[in-house]
Coordinates of C-alpha atoms and ligand atoms in Angstrom, one line a residue:
M22 CA 201.6 47.7 103.6
A23 CA 198.9 45.9 105.5
K24 CA 197.2 49.1 106.4
F25 CA 197.4 50.2 102.8
S26 CA 195.5 47.2 101.5
V27 CA 192.8 47.6 104.2
L28 CA 192.3 51.1 103.0
L29 CA 192.2 49.9 99.4
I30 CA 189.5 47.3 100.2
L31 CA 187.4 49.8 102.1
F32 CA 187.7 52.2 99.2
V33 CA 186.7 49.6 96.7
L34 CA 183.6 48.7 98.8
Y35 CA 182.7 52.4 99.2
Q36 CA 183.1 53.0 95.5
A37 CA 180.9 50.1 94.7
A38 CA 178.1 51.2 97.0
A39 CA 178.2 54.6 95.4
L40 CA 178.0 52.9 92.0
I41 CA 174.8 51.1 92.7
P42 CA 172.1 53.5 93.9
P43 CA 168.6 52.1 94.3
K44 CA 166.6 52.0 91.1
F45 CA 163.5 51.2 93.1
Q46 CA 162.7 51.4 96.8
W47 CA 159.6 50.9 98.8
K48 CA 158.5 51.2 102.5
V49 CA 155.5 48.9 101.7
M50 CA 154.7 47.1 98.4
D51 CA 151.7 48.7 96.8
F52 CA 149.8 47.9 93.6
A53 CA 148.7 49.7 90.5
W54 CA 145.0 49.6 91.4
A55 CA 142.8 50.0 88.3
C56 CA 140.8 52.9 89.7
D57 CA 143.4 55.5 90.2
D58 CA 141.6 58.7 91.3
C59 CA 139.1 57.3 93.9
C60 CA 141.1 54.1 94.9
Q61 CA 137.8 52.3 95.5
E62 CA 139.3 49.0 94.7
K63 CA 142.2 49.4 97.0
K64 CA 139.8 50.4 99.8
C65 CA 137.7 47.3 99.2
A66 CA 140.8 45.1 99.1
L67 CA 142.0 46.6 102.3
G68 CA 138.5 46.2 103.8
N69 CA 138.1 42.5 102.9
E70 CA 141.8 41.8 103.5
T71 CA 142.7 40.5 100.1
Y72 CA 145.4 43.2 100.5
I73 CA 147.3 43.4 103.8
P74 CA 150.1 45.8 102.9
N75 CA 152.5 44.8 105.6
N76 CA 152.4 41.1 104.7
N77 CA 153.8 41.7 101.2
M78 CA 157.5 40.9 101.0
P79 CA 159.2 40.4 97.6
T80 CA 161.8 37.7 97.2
G81 CA 162.6 37.4 93.5
I82 CA 163.3 39.5 90.5
A83 CA 164.0 39.2 86.7
R84 CA 164.2 41.9 84.1
W85 CA 162.8 41.7 80.6
K86 CA 162.9 44.8 78.4
N87 CA 160.8 47.6 80.1
K88 CA 159.6 45.2 82.8
L89 CA 161.1 44.1 86.1
F90 CA 159.3 41.1 87.4
I91 CA 158.9 40.9 91.2
T92 CA 157.6 37.9 93.1
I93 CA 155.9 37.9 96.4
P94 CA 155.4 34.5 98.1
R95 CA 152.2 33.9 100.0
W96 CA 153.8 33.5 103.5
K97 CA 150.9 35.3 105.1
K98 CA 147.4 36.4 104.1
G99 CA 146.7 39.5 102.0
I100 CA 148.9 39.1 99.0
P101 CA 147.0 40.3 96.0
A102 CA 149.3 38.6 93.4
S103 CA 152.4 36.5 93.7
L104 CA 153.8 37.3 90.2
N105 CA 154.0 41.0 89.4
Y106 CA 156.0 43.5 87.4
V107 CA 156.9 47.2 87.5
Y108 CA 157.8 49.3 84.5
L109 CA 161.5 50.4 84.5
N110 CA 160.5 53.9 83.3
D111 CA 158.2 54.3 86.4
T112 CA 158.9 56.1 89.6
Q113 CA 161.3 54.8 92.3
D114 CA 158.3 53.5 94.4
A115 CA 156.7 52.0 91.2
P116 CA 153.4 50.2 91.9
L117 CA 153.2 46.5 91.1
H118 CA 151.1 45.2 88.2
P119 CA 149.9 41.6 88.6
Y120 CA 151.0 39.3 85.8
P121 CA 149.6 38.5 83.2
N122 CA 146.8 40.9 84.3
W123 CA 144.6 41.8 87.4
R124 CA 142.0 39.2 86.7
E125 CA 144.3 36.2 86.1
G126 CA 147.1 37.3 88.4
C127 CA 144.9 37.2 91.6
L128 CA 143.0 34.4 93.3
T129 CA 139.2 34.4 93.4
Q130 CA 137.1 35.2 96.5
K131 CA 137.2 31.5 97.4
D132 CA 141.0 31.2 97.0
S133 CA 140.9 29.4 93.8
V134 CA 142.4 30.2 90.4
V135 CA 140.7 32.0 87.5
S136 CA 142.7 30.3 84.7
N137 CA 145.7 28.3 83.9
R138 CA 147.7 31.5 83.7
T139 CA 147.3 32.3 87.5
V140 CA 150.4 31.8 89.5
V141 CA 149.6 31.1 93.1
C142 CA 152.9 31.2 95.0
T143 CA 156.4 31.7 93.5
F144 CA 159.8 32.7 95.0
R145 CA 162.0 33.2 92.0
I146 CA 161.7 33.2 88.2
H147 CA 163.8 33.1 85.1
V148 CA 163.7 34.9 81.7
D149 CA 165.4 32.9 78.9
K150 CA 167.1 34.3 75.9
Y151 CA 164.0 33.7 73.7
D152 CA 161.7 36.0 75.6
R153 CA 160.1 33.3 77.7
L154 CA 159.3 33.7 81.4
W155 CA 159.7 30.5 83.4
V156 CA 157.9 30.3 86.7
V157 CA 157.8 27.5 89.3
D158 CA 154.6 27.7 91.3
N159 CA 154.3 26.1 94.7
G160 CA 150.5 26.5 94.5
V161 CA 150.0 27.3 98.2
T162 CA 148.7 30.1 100.3
D163 CA 149.4 31.1 104.0
M164 CA 152.7 29.2 104.1
A165 CA 153.7 30.6 107.5
T166 CA 150.4 30.1 109.3
D167 CA 147.9 27.7 107.9
V168 CA 149.2 26.2 104.6
K169 CA 146.5 25.5 102.0
Q170 CA 147.2 23.8 98.6
V171 CA 145.3 25.8 96.0
T172 CA 146.7 24.2 92.9
N173 CA 149.2 21.5 92.2
P174 CA 152.8 22.7 92.0
A175 CA 153.7 23.4 88.4
V176 CA 156.1 24.9 85.9
L177 CA 154.6 27.7 83.7
V178 CA 156.2 29.1 80.6
F179 CA 154.9 32.4 79.3
D180 CA 155.7 34.1 75.9
L181 CA 156.7 37.6 77.1
N182 CA 155.9 39.2 73.7
T183 CA 152.3 38.1 73.8
D184 CA 151.8 37.1 77.5
Q185 CA 150.3 33.8 76.2
L186 CA 150.9 30.7 78.3
L187 CA 153.0 28.4 76.2
K188 CA 153.1 25.6 78.7
K189 CA 151.9 24.5 82.1
Y190 CA 153.3 21.3 83.5
E191 CA 152.0 20.0 86.8
L192 CA 154.6 18.4 89.0
G193 CA 153.5 15.1 90.3
A194 CA 153.9 13.1 93.4
D195 CA 156.7 11.2 91.8
V196 CA 159.0 14.2 91.9
L197 CA 157.7 16.0 95.0
R198 CA 157.9 15.2 98.7
D199 CA 155.7 16.5 101.6
S200 CA 158.4 18.9 102.6
S201 CA 159.0 20.2 99.0
M202 CA 159.6 24.0 98.7
L203 CA 160.4 25.0 95.1
T204 CA 162.6 28.1 95.3
S205 CA 164.2 28.7 91.9
I206 CA 164.2 27.7 88.3
T207 CA 167.0 28.1 85.7
V208 CA 166.8 27.1 82.0
E209 CA 169.1 25.5 79.4
T210 CA 167.9 26.1 75.9
V211 CA 169.0 23.4 73.4
G212 CA 169.3 23.9 69.6
K213 CA 169.0 26.9 67.3
G214 CA 165.2 27.0 66.9
G215 CA 164.7 30.4 68.6
A216 CA 161.5 30.4 70.6
N217 CA 160.8 26.9 69.3
S218 CA 163.9 25.4 70.7
T219 CA 163.5 22.9 73.4
A220 CA 164.7 23.4 76.9
Y221 CA 165.4 21.8 80.2
A222 CA 164.4 23.6 83.4
Y223 CA 166.3 22.9 86.6
I224 CA 164.2 23.5 89.7
T225 CA 165.7 23.6 93.2
D226 CA 163.6 21.9 95.9
M227 CA 165.0 23.5 99.0
G228 CA 162.6 21.8 101.3
S229 CA 163.4 18.2 100.3
N230 CA 167.0 18.6 99.1
A231 CA 166.6 17.8 95.4
V232 CA 166.9 19.2 91.8
I233 CA 163.8 18.5 89.7
V234 CA 164.6 18.4 85.9
Y235 CA 161.8 19.3 83.5
S236 CA 162.2 18.5 79.8
L237 CA 160.0 20.8 77.6
H238 CA 160.4 18.5 74.6
D239 CA 159.3 15.4 76.4
D240 CA 157.0 17.2 78.7
E241 CA 158.2 15.2 81.6
A242 CA 160.0 15.8 84.9
W243 CA 162.3 13.7 87.1
R244 CA 163.9 14.1 90.5
V245 CA 167.7 14.1 91.2
E246 CA 169.0 13.6 94.7
N247 CA 172.5 13.9 96.1
H248 CA 174.0 14.3 99.6
Y249 CA 175.5 17.6 98.6
F250 CA 172.0 19.1 98.1
H251 CA 171.6 19.0 101.9
F252 CA 172.5 21.7 104.3
D253 CA 175.8 21.8 106.0
P254 CA 175.5 21.7 109.9
H255 CA 178.5 24.1 110.1
A256 CA 176.6 26.8 108.2
G257 CA 173.2 26.8 109.9
V258 CA 173.7 29.9 112.0
Y259 CA 172.8 33.4 110.7
K260 CA 172.7 36.9 111.9
V261 CA 171.2 39.6 109.7
G262 CA 169.7 42.9 110.7
G263 CA 170.6 42.2 114.3
I264 CA 168.5 39.0 114.4
D265 CA 170.0 35.6 115.1
F266 CA 168.3 32.7 113.4
Y267 CA 169.0 29.0 112.4
W268 CA 168.2 27.6 109.0
S269 CA 168.7 24.1 107.7
D270 CA 167.8 24.9 104.1
G271 CA 169.0 22.6 101.3
V272 CA 169.7 23.4 97.7
S273 CA 168.0 26.7 96.9
S274 CA 169.7 28.3 93.9
A275 CA 171.3 27.1 90.7
T276 CA 172.7 28.8 87.6
L277 CA 174.2 27.5 84.3
S278 CA 177.6 27.9 82.8
Q279 CA 178.0 28.5 79.0
P280 CA 177.9 25.3 77.0
K281 CA 181.2 23.4 77.2
K282 CA 183.1 21.6 74.4
D283 CA 180.8 18.6 74.8
G284 CA 177.7 20.8 74.2
Y285 CA 176.5 20.4 77.8
C286 CA 176.6 23.1 80.5
D287 CA 177.5 22.8 84.2
L288 CA 174.8 23.5 86.7
Y289 CA 176.4 25.4 89.6
L290 CA 174.4 25.1 92.8
H291 CA 174.4 25.6 96.5
P292 CA 172.3 24.9 99.5
T293 CA 171.4 28.1 101.4
S294 CA 172.8 26.8 104.7
S295 CA 176.3 26.1 103.2
T296 CA 179.4 28.0 102.3
K297 CA 180.4 25.7 99.5
L298 CA 179.7 25.8 95.8
F299 CA 179.0 22.6 93.8
K300 CA 178.6 21.7 90.1
M301 CA 177.0 19.0 88.1
S302 CA 177.1 18.5 84.3
T303 CA 173.7 18.7 82.6
K304 CA 174.8 15.6 80.6
L305 CA 173.9 13.7 83.7
L306 CA 170.9 15.8 84.8
R307 CA 169.3 15.5 81.3
D308 CA 169.6 11.7 81.4
K309 CA 166.5 10.6 83.3
N310 CA 167.8 7.0 83.4
A311 CA 171.2 7.9 84.7
P312 CA 172.4 5.2 87.0
Q313 CA 172.1 6.0 90.7
E314 CA 175.8 5.5 91.2
D315 CA 176.7 8.1 88.5
I316 CA 174.3 10.6 90.1
F317 CA 175.9 9.9 93.5
N318 CA 179.4 10.6 92.1
G319 CA 178.3 13.3 89.7
V320 CA 178.5 16.3 91.9
E321 CA 181.8 18.1 92.2
I322 CA 182.8 20.4 95.1
I323 CA 184.2 23.7 93.6
G324 CA 185.3 25.1 96.9
D325 CA 184.4 27.0 100.1
R326 CA 183.8 30.7 100.2
G327 CA 184.8 30.9 103.9
P328 CA 182.9 31.6 107.1
K329 CA 179.5 33.4 107.1
S330 CA 179.3 33.3 103.4
Q331 CA 175.9 31.7 103.0
A332 CA 174.1 32.7 99.8
T333 CA 170.4 32.6 98.9
A334 CA 170.9 33.2 95.1
C335 CA 173.4 33.2 92.3
D336 CA 173.6 34.0 88.6
I337 CA 176.3 34.0 85.9
D338 CA 177.0 36.9 83.6
P339 CA 177.8 35.3 80.2
I340 CA 179.6 38.5 79.0
T341 CA 182.2 38.7 81.8
N342 CA 181.9 35.0 82.8
V343 CA 181.5 36.1 86.4
M344 CA 179.3 34.4 88.9
F345 CA 177.5 36.7 91.3
Y346 CA 175.9 35.6 94.6
T347 CA 174.2 37.2 97.5
Q348 CA 176.0 37.3 100.9
V349 CA 173.2 37.3 103.4
C350 CA 175.2 37.5 106.6
K351 CA 177.4 40.3 105.1
N352 CA 174.6 42.3 103.6
G353 CA 176.4 42.2 100.3
L354 CA 177.4 40.7 97.1
G355 CA 180.2 38.4 96.2
C356 CA 181.6 37.3 92.8
W357 CA 183.9 34.8 91.2
N358 CA 185.5 35.1 87.7
M359 CA 185.0 31.6 86.5
D360 CA 188.2 31.8 84.4
K361 CA 190.2 31.9 87.6
E362 CA 190.8 29.5 90.3
F363 CA 188.1 29.3 93.0
N364 CA 189.6 30.4 96.3
Q365 CA 189.0 33.0 99.0
A366 CA 191.1 35.7 97.2
N367 CA 189.2 35.2 94.0
T368 CA 185.7 35.3 95.6
P369 CA 185.7 38.8 97.1
L370 CA 182.8 40.7 98.7
I371 CA 182.4 43.5 96.2
L372 CA 179.4 45.3 97.7
S373 CA 178.3 45.6 101.3
D374 CA 176.0 48.0 103.0
C375 CA 174.0 47.1 106.1
N376 CA 171.4 49.7 105.2
I377 CA 170.6 49.5 101.5
M378 CA 171.5 45.8 101.2
E379 CA 170.1 44.4 104.4
F380 CA 169.2 40.8 103.5
P381 CA 170.1 40.6 99.8
N382 CA 167.6 37.9 98.6
D383 CA 167.9 37.6 94.9
V384 CA 170.5 38.5 92.2
K385 CA 170.0 38.3 88.4
V386 CA 172.0 39.3 85.4
D387 CA 169.8 40.5 82.4
Q388 CA 170.4 40.0 78.7
E389 CA 172.2 43.3 78.4
G390 CA 174.9 42.8 81.0
N391 CA 173.3 44.5 84.0
L392 CA 173.2 43.1 87.4
W393 CA 170.0 43.4 89.5
I394 CA 169.9 42.9 93.3
L395 CA 166.8 42.7 95.5
S396 CA 167.2 43.3 99.3
D397 CA 164.2 42.8 101.5
R398 CA 165.0 42.6 105.3
Q399 CA 163.6 39.1 105.3
S400 CA 164.8 38.2 108.8
R401 CA 162.9 41.2 110.3
F402 CA 159.8 40.2 108.2
L403 CA 159.8 36.6 109.4
Y404 CA 161.1 36.8 112.9
E405 CA 160.5 40.3 114.3
S406 CA 158.7 43.2 112.9
M407 CA 159.4 45.7 110.2
D408 CA 159.3 49.4 110.6
F409 CA 157.1 50.4 107.7
K410 CA 158.0 54.1 108.1
Q411 CA 161.5 53.2 106.7
V412 CA 162.5 51.9 103.3
N413 CA 162.5 48.1 103.6
F414 CA 162.7 46.8 100.0
R415 CA 165.2 47.9 97.4
V416 CA 166.2 47.0 93.9
L417 CA 169.7 48.0 92.9
T418 CA 171.3 47.8 89.5
A419 CA 174.5 48.4 87.7
P420 CA 176.4 47.1 84.6
T421 CA 178.4 44.0 85.6
N422 CA 181.6 45.2 84.0
I423 CA 181.6 48.4 86.2
L424 CA 180.9 46.3 89.3
V425 CA 183.8 44.0 88.8
R426 CA 186.3 46.7 87.7
G427 CA 189.3 46.8 90.0
T428 CA 188.3 43.7 91.8
P429 CA 189.7 40.1 91.5
C430 CA 186.6 39.3 89.4
E431 CA 187.9 41.5 86.6
K432 CA 189.3 39.6 83.7
K433 CA 192.8 41.0 83.5
V434 CA 195.2 40.9 86.3
L435 CA 195.7 44.4 87.6
K436 CA 199.1 45.6 88.7
G437 CA 199.0 48.8 90.7
S438 CA 195.3 49.1 90.2
P439 CA 195.0 52.0 87.6
F440 CA 191.2 52.3 88.3
I441 CA 191.7 53.1 91.9
S442 CA 194.5 55.6 91.4
S443 CA 192.7 57.4 88.6
K444 CA 189.6 57.7 90.9
L445 CA 191.7 59.0 93.8
K446 CA 193.0 62.0 91.8
Ligands
NAG4 C1 137.8 42.1 98.0 O1 137.9 43.3 97.3 C2 138.4 43.2 96.0 C3 138.5 44.6 95.4 O2 137.2 45.2 95.3 C4 137.6 42.3 95.1 O3 138.1 42.2 93.8 C5 137.5 40.9 95.7 O4 136.7 40.1 95.0 C6 137.1 41.0 97.2 N1 137.3 39.7 97.8 C7 136.5 39.1 98.7 C8 136.9 37.8 99.3 O5 135.5 39.7 99.0
NAG5 C1 156.4 53.5 80.7 O1 156.3 52.5 79.7 C2 155.0 52.0 79.5 C3 155.0 50.9 78.5 O2 156.2 50.7 77.8 C4 154.1 53.1 79.1 O3 152.8 52.6 78.9 C5 154.1 54.2 80.1 O4 153.3 55.3 79.7 C6 155.5 54.7 80.4 N1 155.4 55.5 81.6 C7 156.1 56.7 81.7 C8 156.0 57.3 83.0 O5 156.8 57.1 80.8
NAG6 C1 144.9 27.0 79.2 O1 143.5 26.9 79.3 C2 142.9 27.2 78.0 C3 141.4 27.3 78.3 O2 140.9 26.3 79.0 C4 143.3 26.1 77.0 O3 142.7 26.4 75.8 C5 144.8 26.1 76.9 O4 145.2 25.1 76.0 C6 145.5 26.0 78.2 N1 146.9 26.2 78.0 C7 147.9 25.5 78.5 C8 149.3 25.9 78.1 O5 147.7 24.6 79.3
NAG7 C1 158.7 28.5 65.2 O1 157.7 27.6 64.7 C2 156.7 28.3 63.9 C3 155.6 27.4 63.5 O2 156.1 26.1 63.3 C4 157.4 29.0 62.7 O3 156.4 29.8 62.0 C5 158.5 30.0 63.2 O4 159.2 30.5 62.2 C6 159.5 29.2 64.1 N1 160.4 30.2 64.7 C7 161.7 30.0 64.7 C8 162.5 31.1 65.3 O5 162.3 29.1 64.2

C-alpha cells in the first residue's frame, strides 16, 4: 500500500510536468531592437554597455490579453528596461519590448528618466480586472553593486487599453525605511464603477518587513507593521541549483481572497524566509487610523507548509479558489484549495522539476483561469555564474483546473482517483 501511494505521487508529478511545457524559454534575455536587419542599435547598446546581456534576469510576470509582462530588476548594470512585455503569439524565445515604449521604457544617457511613465526598477507587477497595470517602482539602479536612487519609489497605474499613465504616486519617507525593498503589489478594487472604481494596493516591503497600503481614492499611503512580517530564523537556509545560501527576507508576496460576507477580503501573505502562511483582513488594512493594538493582533496564522517550503510568490485563482505558491527549495509549485483545511496533506507539491523549474520565482493566475510560472535560476545568477549556453529562464503555463485535477487541491474528494486510472489505460 505504501509503495503504491509513492508510485501514485510520482505519477501525478510526472503527469503534471508533462502538462506544462515551456511557453517561452531563453538562454539570455534579448530585446526587440527597433532596427531589425542591421541591428545597429543593439550593437551600440552592447558597445556602450546600456545592454549587458548576461546581467538581465527576469523576476516577475503578469499576463494581459496578447501580452505577457516581464520585469527585470536592476541588480546589475546593463538592463535596457525594467518593465517589458512579449507577445503571446511570438516565438518561444520572444524578444522583450520595453513598456510603454522604447523611449519611455529606458533611462537616458545620464541615468535619469524621460517621463513619468518610465519605470526604473520593479520586481513584480499586477493586472487588475479593469485592464489596469499596477507597478511598484523602487527607483534604483545597480542594486547589487553601487546603488543609485534615480527616482523616488512610486506606485504607477497604467490603462492597458491606451497605455496612458492613470496615476503616479510617490511613496514618501513616512512609509519607507532605509532598507525598504518593494517586491510585490496586489490590488483590491472597490465598487462597481469599472475602470473608474477605486482601489487599494497592498505593497510588500520585504526589506523593512512591512505592508504599505495605497488608497487610489484618497491618493494616500500608510505603513502597516507586524511581527509576523519578519523572517523566521528556522527558515533562513536554502539550497537551490546546488547552491547553499542564507536569506533573512521578510514579507515578500501577498494575494487577496474573494470578498467575504462583510465586503472585505483577506490578504494572504508570507515572508520569503518562512514556511508559514498568514492572513489579515483588509478591513483593518484599509483603516489608516486603526489602533496599534488591533494591528498587532490582526494577523492570523493559517498554518505551516512543512520543512523546506519557502515561497517567493503566491496567487489565488478565483475560479477554483485555489492558492498557488512557488516552492523554491523544491523547484516546484504547491497549492491549497482554500475551501479545505490548511494542513500538509492539503498543501501538496503538484509540480517539480529541477531542470525546467529551477528557482521558480513568480506565479500568477490570469483572468481566464491560466496559471503562469517564471523560473529563473536566481541563485546561480546572484551567487555563482550562469551557463548562457543553456536555457536559464522559462515561462510555463497551463489551465488551473487541469493542474489541480487528481490532486488534493481539486474541489471534489476523489475516491479511487478516476483521473489517474483513466490515464494509465
Ligand atoms: C547607448 O546606445 C544606445 C543605442 O544606440 C543609445 O540609445 C544610448 O543613448 C547610448 N547610451 C549612452 C550612455 O551612450
Ligand atoms: C502578434 O500579435 C501582434 C499584436 O497583437 C501583431 O502585431 C503581430 O504581428 C503578431 N505576430 C505574429 C507572429 O503573428
Ligand atoms: C505625467 O506628466 C505629464 C507631462 O508632464 C502630465 O501632463 C501628466 O499629468 C502626468 N501624469 C501623471 C499621472 O502624473
Ligand atoms: C468612467 O467615468 C467616465 C467619465 O466620468 C465615464 O464616461 C465612463 O462611462 C465611466 N466608466 C464606467 C465603466 O463607469
